[in-house]
Short mmCIF file of C-alpha atoms in Angstrom, two decimals:
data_model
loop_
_atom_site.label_atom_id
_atom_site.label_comp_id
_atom_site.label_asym_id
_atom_site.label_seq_id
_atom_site.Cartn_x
_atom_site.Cartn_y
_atom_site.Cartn_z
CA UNK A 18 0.00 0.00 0.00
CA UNK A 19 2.47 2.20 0.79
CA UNK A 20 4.38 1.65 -2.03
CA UNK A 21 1.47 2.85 -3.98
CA UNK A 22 1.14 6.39 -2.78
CA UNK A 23 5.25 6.99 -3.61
CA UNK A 24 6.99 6.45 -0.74
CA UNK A 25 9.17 3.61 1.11
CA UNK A 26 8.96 2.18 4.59
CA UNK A 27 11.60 4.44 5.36
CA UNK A 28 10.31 8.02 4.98
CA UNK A 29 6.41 7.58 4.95
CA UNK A 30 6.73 10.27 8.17
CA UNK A 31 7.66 12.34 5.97
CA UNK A 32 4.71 12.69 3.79
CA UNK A 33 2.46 12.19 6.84
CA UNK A 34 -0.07 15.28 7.31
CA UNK A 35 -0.57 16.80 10.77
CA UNK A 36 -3.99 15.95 10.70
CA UNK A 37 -3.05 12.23 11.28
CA UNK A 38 0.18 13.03 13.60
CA UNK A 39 -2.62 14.57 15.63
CA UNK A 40 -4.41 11.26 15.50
CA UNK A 41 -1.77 9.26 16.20
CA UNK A 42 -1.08 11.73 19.70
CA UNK A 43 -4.42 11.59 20.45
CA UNK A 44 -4.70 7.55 20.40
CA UNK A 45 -1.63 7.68 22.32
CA UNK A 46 -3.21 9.08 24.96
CA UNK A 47 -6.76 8.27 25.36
CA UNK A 48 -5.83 4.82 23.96
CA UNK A 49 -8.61 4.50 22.11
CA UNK A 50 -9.43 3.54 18.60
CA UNK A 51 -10.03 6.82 16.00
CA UNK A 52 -11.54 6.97 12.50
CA UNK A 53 -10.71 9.69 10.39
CA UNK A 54 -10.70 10.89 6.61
CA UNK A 55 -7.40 12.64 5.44
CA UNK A 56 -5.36 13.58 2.19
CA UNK A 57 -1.96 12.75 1.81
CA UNK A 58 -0.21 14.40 -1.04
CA UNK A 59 2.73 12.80 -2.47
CA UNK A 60 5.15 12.94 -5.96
CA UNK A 61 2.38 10.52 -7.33
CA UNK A 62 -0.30 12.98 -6.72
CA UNK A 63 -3.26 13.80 -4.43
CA UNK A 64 -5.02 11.09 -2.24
CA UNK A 65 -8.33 10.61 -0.04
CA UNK A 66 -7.71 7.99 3.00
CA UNK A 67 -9.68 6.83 5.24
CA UNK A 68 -7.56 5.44 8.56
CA UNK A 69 -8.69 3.62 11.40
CA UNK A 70 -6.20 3.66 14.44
CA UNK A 71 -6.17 0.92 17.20
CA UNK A 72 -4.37 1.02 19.70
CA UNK A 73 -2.77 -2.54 21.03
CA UNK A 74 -1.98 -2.79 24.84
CA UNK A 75 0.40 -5.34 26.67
CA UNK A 76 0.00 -5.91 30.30
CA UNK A 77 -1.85 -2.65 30.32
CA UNK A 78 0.60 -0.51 28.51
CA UNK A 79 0.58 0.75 25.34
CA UNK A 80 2.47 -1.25 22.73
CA UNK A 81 2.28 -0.18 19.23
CA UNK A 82 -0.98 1.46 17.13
CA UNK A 83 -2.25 -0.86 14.59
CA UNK A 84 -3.19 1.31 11.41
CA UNK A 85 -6.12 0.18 8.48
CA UNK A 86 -5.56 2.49 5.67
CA UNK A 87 -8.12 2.35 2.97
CA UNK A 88 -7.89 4.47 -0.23
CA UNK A 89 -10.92 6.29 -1.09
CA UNK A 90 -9.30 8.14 -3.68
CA UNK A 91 -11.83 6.72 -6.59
CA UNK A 92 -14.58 6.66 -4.41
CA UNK A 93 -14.11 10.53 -3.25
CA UNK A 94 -13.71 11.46 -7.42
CA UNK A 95 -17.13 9.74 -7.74
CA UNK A 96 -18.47 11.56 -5.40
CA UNK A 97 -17.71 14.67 -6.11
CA UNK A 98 -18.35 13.99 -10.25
CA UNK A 99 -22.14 12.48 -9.03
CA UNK A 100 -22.25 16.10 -6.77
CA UNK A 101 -21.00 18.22 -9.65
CA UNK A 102 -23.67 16.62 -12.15
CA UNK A 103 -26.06 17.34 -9.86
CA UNK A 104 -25.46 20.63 -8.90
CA UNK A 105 -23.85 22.15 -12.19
CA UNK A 106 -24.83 22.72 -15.64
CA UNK A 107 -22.84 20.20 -18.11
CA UNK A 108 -23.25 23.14 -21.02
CA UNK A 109 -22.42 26.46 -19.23
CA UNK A 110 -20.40 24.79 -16.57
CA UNK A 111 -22.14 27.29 -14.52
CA UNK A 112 -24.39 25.97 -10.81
CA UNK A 113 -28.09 24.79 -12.27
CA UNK A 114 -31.71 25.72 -10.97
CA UNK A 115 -31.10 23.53 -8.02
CA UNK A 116 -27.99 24.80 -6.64
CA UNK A 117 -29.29 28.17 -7.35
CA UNK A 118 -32.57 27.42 -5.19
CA UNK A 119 -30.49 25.89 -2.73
CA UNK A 120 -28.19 28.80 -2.60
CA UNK A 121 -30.74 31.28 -2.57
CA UNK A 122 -32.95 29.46 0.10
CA UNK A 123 -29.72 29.89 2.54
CA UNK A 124 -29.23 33.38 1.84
CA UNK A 125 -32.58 34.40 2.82
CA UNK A 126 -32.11 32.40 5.66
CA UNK A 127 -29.65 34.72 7.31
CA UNK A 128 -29.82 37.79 9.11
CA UNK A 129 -29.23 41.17 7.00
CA UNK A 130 -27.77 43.92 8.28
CA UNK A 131 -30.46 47.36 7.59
CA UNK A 132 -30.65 48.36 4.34
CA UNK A 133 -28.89 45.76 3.10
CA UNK A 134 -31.07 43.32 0.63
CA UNK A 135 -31.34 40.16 -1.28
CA UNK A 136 -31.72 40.59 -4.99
CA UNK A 137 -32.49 38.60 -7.57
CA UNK A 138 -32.13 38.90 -11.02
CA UNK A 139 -33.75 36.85 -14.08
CA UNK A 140 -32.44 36.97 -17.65
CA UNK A 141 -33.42 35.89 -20.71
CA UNK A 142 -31.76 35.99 -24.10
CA UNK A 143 -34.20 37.54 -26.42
CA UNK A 144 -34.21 35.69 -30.04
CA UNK A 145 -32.49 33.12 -28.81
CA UNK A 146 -35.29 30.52 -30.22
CA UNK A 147 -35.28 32.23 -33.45
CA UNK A 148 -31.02 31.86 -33.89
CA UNK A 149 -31.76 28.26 -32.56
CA UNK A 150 -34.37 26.88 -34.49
CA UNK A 151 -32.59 28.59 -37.78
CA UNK A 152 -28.77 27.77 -36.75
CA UNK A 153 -28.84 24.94 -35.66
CA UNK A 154 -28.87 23.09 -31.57
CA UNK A 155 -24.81 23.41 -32.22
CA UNK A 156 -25.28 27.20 -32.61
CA UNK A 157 -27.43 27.50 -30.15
CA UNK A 158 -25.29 25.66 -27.71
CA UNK A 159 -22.53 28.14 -28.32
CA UNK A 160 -24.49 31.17 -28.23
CA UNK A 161 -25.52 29.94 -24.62
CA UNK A 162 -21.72 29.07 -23.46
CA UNK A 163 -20.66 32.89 -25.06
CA UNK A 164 -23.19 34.57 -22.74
CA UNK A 165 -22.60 32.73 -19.85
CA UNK A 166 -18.94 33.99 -19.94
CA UNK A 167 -20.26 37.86 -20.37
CA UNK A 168 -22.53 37.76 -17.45
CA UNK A 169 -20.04 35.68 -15.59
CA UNK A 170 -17.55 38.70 -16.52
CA UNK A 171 -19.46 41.36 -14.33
CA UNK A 172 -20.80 39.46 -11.53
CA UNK A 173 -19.28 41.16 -8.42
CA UNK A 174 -18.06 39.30 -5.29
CA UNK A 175 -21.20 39.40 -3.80
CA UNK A 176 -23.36 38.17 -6.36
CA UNK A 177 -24.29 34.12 -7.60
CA UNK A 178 -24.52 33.17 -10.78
CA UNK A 179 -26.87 30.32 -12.29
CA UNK A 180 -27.78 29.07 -15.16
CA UNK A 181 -31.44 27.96 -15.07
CA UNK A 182 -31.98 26.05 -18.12
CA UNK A 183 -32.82 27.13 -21.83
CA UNK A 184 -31.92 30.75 -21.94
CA UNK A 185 -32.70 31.08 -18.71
CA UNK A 186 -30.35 32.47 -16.44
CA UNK A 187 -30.44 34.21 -12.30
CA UNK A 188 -27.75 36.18 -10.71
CA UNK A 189 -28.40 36.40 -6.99
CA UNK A 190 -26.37 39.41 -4.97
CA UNK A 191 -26.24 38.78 -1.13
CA UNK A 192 -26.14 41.87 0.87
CA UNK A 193 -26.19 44.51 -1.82
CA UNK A 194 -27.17 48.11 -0.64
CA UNK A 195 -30.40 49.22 -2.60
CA UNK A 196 -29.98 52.69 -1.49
CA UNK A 197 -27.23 53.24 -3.51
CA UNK A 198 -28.33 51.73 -7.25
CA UNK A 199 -26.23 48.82 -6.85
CA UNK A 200 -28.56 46.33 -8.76
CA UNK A 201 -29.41 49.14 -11.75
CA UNK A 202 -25.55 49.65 -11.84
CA UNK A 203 -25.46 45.76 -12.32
CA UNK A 204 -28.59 45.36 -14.59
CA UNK A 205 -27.31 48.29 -16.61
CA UNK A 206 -23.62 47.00 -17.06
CA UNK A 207 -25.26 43.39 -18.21
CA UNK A 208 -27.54 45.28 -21.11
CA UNK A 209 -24.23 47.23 -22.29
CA UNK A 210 -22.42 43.73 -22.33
CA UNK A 211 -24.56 42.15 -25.11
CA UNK A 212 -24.59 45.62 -26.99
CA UNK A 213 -21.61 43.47 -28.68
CA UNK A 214 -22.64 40.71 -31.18
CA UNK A 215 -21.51 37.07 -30.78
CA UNK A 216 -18.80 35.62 -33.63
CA UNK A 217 -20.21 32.09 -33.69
CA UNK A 218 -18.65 30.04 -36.78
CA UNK A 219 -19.72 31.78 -39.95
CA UNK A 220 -22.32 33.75 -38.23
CA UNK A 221 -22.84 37.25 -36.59
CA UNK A 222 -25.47 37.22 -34.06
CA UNK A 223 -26.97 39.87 -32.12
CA UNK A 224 -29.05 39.22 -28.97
CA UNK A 225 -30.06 41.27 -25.75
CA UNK A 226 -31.31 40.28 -22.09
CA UNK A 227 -34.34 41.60 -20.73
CA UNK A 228 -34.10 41.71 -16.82
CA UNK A 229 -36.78 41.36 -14.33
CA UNK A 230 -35.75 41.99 -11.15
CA UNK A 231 -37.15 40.97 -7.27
CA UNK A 232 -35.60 42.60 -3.89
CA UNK A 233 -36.31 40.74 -0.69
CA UNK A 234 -37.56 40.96 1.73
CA UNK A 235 -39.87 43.91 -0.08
CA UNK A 236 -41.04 41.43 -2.80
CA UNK A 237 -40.78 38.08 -0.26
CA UNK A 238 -38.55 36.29 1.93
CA UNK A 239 -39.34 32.91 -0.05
CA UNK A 240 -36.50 31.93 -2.38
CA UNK A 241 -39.16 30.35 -5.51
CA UNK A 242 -41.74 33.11 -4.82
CA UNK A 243 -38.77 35.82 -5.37
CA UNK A 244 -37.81 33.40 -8.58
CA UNK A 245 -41.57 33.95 -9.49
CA UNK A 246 -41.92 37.65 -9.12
CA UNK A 247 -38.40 38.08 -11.20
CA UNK A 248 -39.42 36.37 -14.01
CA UNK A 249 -42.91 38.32 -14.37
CA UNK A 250 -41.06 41.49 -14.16
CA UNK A 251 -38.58 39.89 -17.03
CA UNK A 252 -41.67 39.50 -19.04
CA UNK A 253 -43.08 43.25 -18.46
CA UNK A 254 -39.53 44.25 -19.39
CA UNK A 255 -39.77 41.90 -22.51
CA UNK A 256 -43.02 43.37 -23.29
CA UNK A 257 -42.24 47.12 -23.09
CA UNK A 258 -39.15 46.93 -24.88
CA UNK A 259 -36.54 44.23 -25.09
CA UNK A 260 -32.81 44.86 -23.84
CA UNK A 261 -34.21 46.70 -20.56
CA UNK A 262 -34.96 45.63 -16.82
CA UNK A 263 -37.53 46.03 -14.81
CA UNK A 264 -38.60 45.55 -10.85
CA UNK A 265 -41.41 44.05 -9.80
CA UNK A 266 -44.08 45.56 -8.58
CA UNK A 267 -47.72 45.26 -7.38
CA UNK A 268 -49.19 45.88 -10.81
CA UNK A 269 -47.29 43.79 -12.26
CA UNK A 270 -48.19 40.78 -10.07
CA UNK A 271 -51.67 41.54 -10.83
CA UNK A 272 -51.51 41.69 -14.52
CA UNK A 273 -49.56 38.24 -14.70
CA UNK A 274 -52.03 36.97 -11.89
CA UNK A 275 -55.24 37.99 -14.31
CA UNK A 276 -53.71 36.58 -16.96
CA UNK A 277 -53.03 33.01 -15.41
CA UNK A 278 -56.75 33.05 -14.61
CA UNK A 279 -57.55 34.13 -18.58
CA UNK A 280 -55.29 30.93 -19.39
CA UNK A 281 -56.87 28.51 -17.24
CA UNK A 282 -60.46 29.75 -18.42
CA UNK A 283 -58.99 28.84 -21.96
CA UNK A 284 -57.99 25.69 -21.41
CA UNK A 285 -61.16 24.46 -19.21
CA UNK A 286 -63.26 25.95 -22.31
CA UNK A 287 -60.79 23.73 -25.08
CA UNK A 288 -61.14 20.88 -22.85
CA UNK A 289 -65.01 21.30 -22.23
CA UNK A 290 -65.20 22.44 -26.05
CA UNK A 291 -66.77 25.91 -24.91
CA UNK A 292 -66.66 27.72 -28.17
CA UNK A 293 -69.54 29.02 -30.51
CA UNK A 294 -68.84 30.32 -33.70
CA UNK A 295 -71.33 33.18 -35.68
CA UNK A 296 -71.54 33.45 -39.23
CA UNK A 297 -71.65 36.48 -40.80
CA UNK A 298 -73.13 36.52 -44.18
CA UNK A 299 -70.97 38.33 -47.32
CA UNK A 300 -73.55 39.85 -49.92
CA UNK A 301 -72.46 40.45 -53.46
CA UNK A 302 -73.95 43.71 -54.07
CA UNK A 303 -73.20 42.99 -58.17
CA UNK A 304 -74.60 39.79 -57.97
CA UNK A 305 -77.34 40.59 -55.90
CA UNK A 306 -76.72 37.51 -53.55
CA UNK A 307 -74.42 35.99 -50.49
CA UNK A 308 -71.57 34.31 -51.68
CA UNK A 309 -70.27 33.48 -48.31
CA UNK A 310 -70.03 33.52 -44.39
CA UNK A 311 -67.30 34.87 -41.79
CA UNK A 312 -66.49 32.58 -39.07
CA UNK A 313 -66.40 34.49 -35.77
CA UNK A 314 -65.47 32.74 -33.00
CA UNK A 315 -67.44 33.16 -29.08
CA UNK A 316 -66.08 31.81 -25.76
CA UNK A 317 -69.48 30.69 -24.03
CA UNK A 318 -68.62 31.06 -19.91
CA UNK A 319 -70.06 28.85 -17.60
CA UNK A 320 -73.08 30.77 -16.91
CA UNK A 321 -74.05 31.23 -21.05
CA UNK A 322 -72.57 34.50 -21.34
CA UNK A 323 -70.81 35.21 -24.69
CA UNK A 324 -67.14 36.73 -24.67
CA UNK A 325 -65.63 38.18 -28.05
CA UNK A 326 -62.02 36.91 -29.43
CA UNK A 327 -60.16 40.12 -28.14
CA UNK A 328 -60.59 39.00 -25.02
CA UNK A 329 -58.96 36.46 -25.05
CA UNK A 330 -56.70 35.80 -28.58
CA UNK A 331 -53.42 37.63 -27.13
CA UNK A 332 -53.16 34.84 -24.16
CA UNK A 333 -54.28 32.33 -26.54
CA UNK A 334 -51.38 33.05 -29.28
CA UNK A 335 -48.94 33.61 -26.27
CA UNK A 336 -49.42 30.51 -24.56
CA UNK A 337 -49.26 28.27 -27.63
CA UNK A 338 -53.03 27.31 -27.18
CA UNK A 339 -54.33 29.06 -30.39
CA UNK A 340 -52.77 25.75 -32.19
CA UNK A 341 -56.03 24.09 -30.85
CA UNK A 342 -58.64 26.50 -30.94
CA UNK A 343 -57.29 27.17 -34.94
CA UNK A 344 -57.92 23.73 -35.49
CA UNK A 345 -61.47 23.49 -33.53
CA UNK A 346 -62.37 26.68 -35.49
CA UNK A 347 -61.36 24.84 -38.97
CA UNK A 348 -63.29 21.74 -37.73
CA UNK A 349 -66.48 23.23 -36.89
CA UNK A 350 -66.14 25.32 -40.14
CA UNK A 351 -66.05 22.78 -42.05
CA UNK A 352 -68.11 20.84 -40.97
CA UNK A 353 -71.00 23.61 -41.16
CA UNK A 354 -70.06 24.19 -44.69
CA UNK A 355 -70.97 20.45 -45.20
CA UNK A 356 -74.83 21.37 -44.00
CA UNK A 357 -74.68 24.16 -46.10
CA UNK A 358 -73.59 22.05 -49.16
CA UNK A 359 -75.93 19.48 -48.55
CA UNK A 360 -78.86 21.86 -48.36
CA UNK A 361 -77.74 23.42 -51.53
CA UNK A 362 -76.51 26.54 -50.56
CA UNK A 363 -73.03 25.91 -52.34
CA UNK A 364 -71.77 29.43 -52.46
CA UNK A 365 -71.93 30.10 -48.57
CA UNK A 366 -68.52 28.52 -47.73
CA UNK A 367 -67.12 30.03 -44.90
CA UNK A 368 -64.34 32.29 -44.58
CA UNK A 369 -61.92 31.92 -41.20
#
């Protein structure tokens, strides 16, 4: 064994730590047996022991220490590969959504001093799906490692960076002093970063960040309701104008809350199949006769009441679920054009 680690018989006390000197003292005189995990670094490199000392009496004196050495060396690497893979994004190399919770959940945790503040930041890549769905998963992947560099580059020593998944990212500053703009000076330093385009193979791309941002414990002292109220105030930033930041704020809350009602109505109605569509009849003034009908679609509410499409299109088209009402519009359209056809009024197809 000893061999193995780069030494001889002769001068192992040389490469022995004072961790385990300590050990060996301490069984010495308590003359007791001791379990311990140490690192012994040698010419042959850096190793993880674990050493069990027993101490082996003769007529009730102390005789010699009998010493199990195990090498954990492999063991320890796994470890800490099994920790890192679980705690740290294999693209960005950056901590992941869990270590970031985790860290952020401990932060709040603590005591601040007064006017001192937890803030959180949430950033997004805008046009990020557009470069990746055009350039490739490759491109993509590069765009993501490139930005995680630039926002790495002006993170100050307080502040936690994370890489939440997608183009998703958080930066996290522990104690930072809201009275004197510290997080603007930081939001506004991030915006001027990506002011530079990216040189990604053959290809000159230009993205921004829009920045929603949460203080604690104004906004909450609870590490995934902060998350929360960050990323609505990223998407009011997004929606006023893209490359800026924004803090969240009461109104804000309540906009995103109303419309995370609107989208659940939506869905209960596709699921329920809650929709109505009117016909409004196009008259040929030349030929004196209706040569067709405009689809117009209704949401019907549970109590009968009728609500028009601009009430609720923009969630529909921004949550993805206009894919099915477009095709239970085309359905039902067609299908009335079929009765229409079969009583014989053939030029009343329906326009969507």
């Amino acid at each position: 064994m000893i061999s193995k680690f780069g030494f001889s018989m002769h001068d192992w006390r040389n490469y022995t730590s004072q961790k385990i000197k300590r050990l060996f003292e301490q069984v010495k005189k308590d003359k007791q047996a001791m379990n311990s995990d140490s690192e012994l670094i040698t010419e042959k490199g850096q190793f993880h022991l674990n050493i069990t000392l027993i101490p082996v009496e003769v007529n009730q004196e102390l005789d010699s220490i009998y010493v199990i050495c195990k090498d954990m060396t492999k063991q320890y690497k796994a470890e800490k590969e099994i920790h890192r893979m679980a705690h740290y994004d294999s693209l960005t190399d950056l901590p992941n959504r869990r270590h970031a919770i985790s860290h952020l959940t401990k932060v709040l945790n603590r005591e601040h001093t007064l006017h001192y503040n937890t803030v959180v930041f949430f950033l997004d890549l805008n046009r990020f799906k557009v470069i990746n769905d055009a350039l490739g998963h490759n491109v993509g992947d590069q765009l993501l490692q490139f930005a995680a560099k630039r926002l790495s580059s002006v993170v100050p020593d307080n502040g936690f960076i994370a890489h939440l998944g997608g183009d998703e990212f958080i930066i996290i500053l522990t104690d930072a002093n809201t009275g004197t703009g510290e997080a603007d000076v930081l939001a506004r330093k991030i915006i001027r970063k990506f002011k530079k385009h990216f040189k990604i193979q053959d290809h000159t791309l230009v993205t921004s960040v829009s920045i929603g941002i949460a203080i604690s414990p104004k906004d909450g002292t609870d590490g995934l309701e902060l998350m929360k109220k960050a990323d609505m105030a990223m998407y009011a930033a997004k929606e006023r104008n893209k490359s800026k930041y924004r803090y969240y704020s009461f109104s804000i809350g309540n906009k995103e809350s109303v419309k995370l009602n609107q989208e659940m109505v939506l869905r209960e109605a596709i699921e329920n199949d809650r929709f109505v569509l009117h016909y409004q009849p196009q008259f040929s003034v030349k030929k004196q006769k209706m040569t067709g009908a405009e689809a117009l679609i209704r949401l019907v509410t549970p109590d009968g009441q009728l609500r028009p499409p601009g009430e609720f299109i923009g969630v529909a088209e921004e949550t993805g679920l206009i894919i099915d009402i477009g095709k239970w519009i085309i359905d039902e359209a067609c299908k009335q054009a079929r009765i229409w056809h079969n009583k014989g009024y053939d030029s009343s197809n329906p326009k969507i």
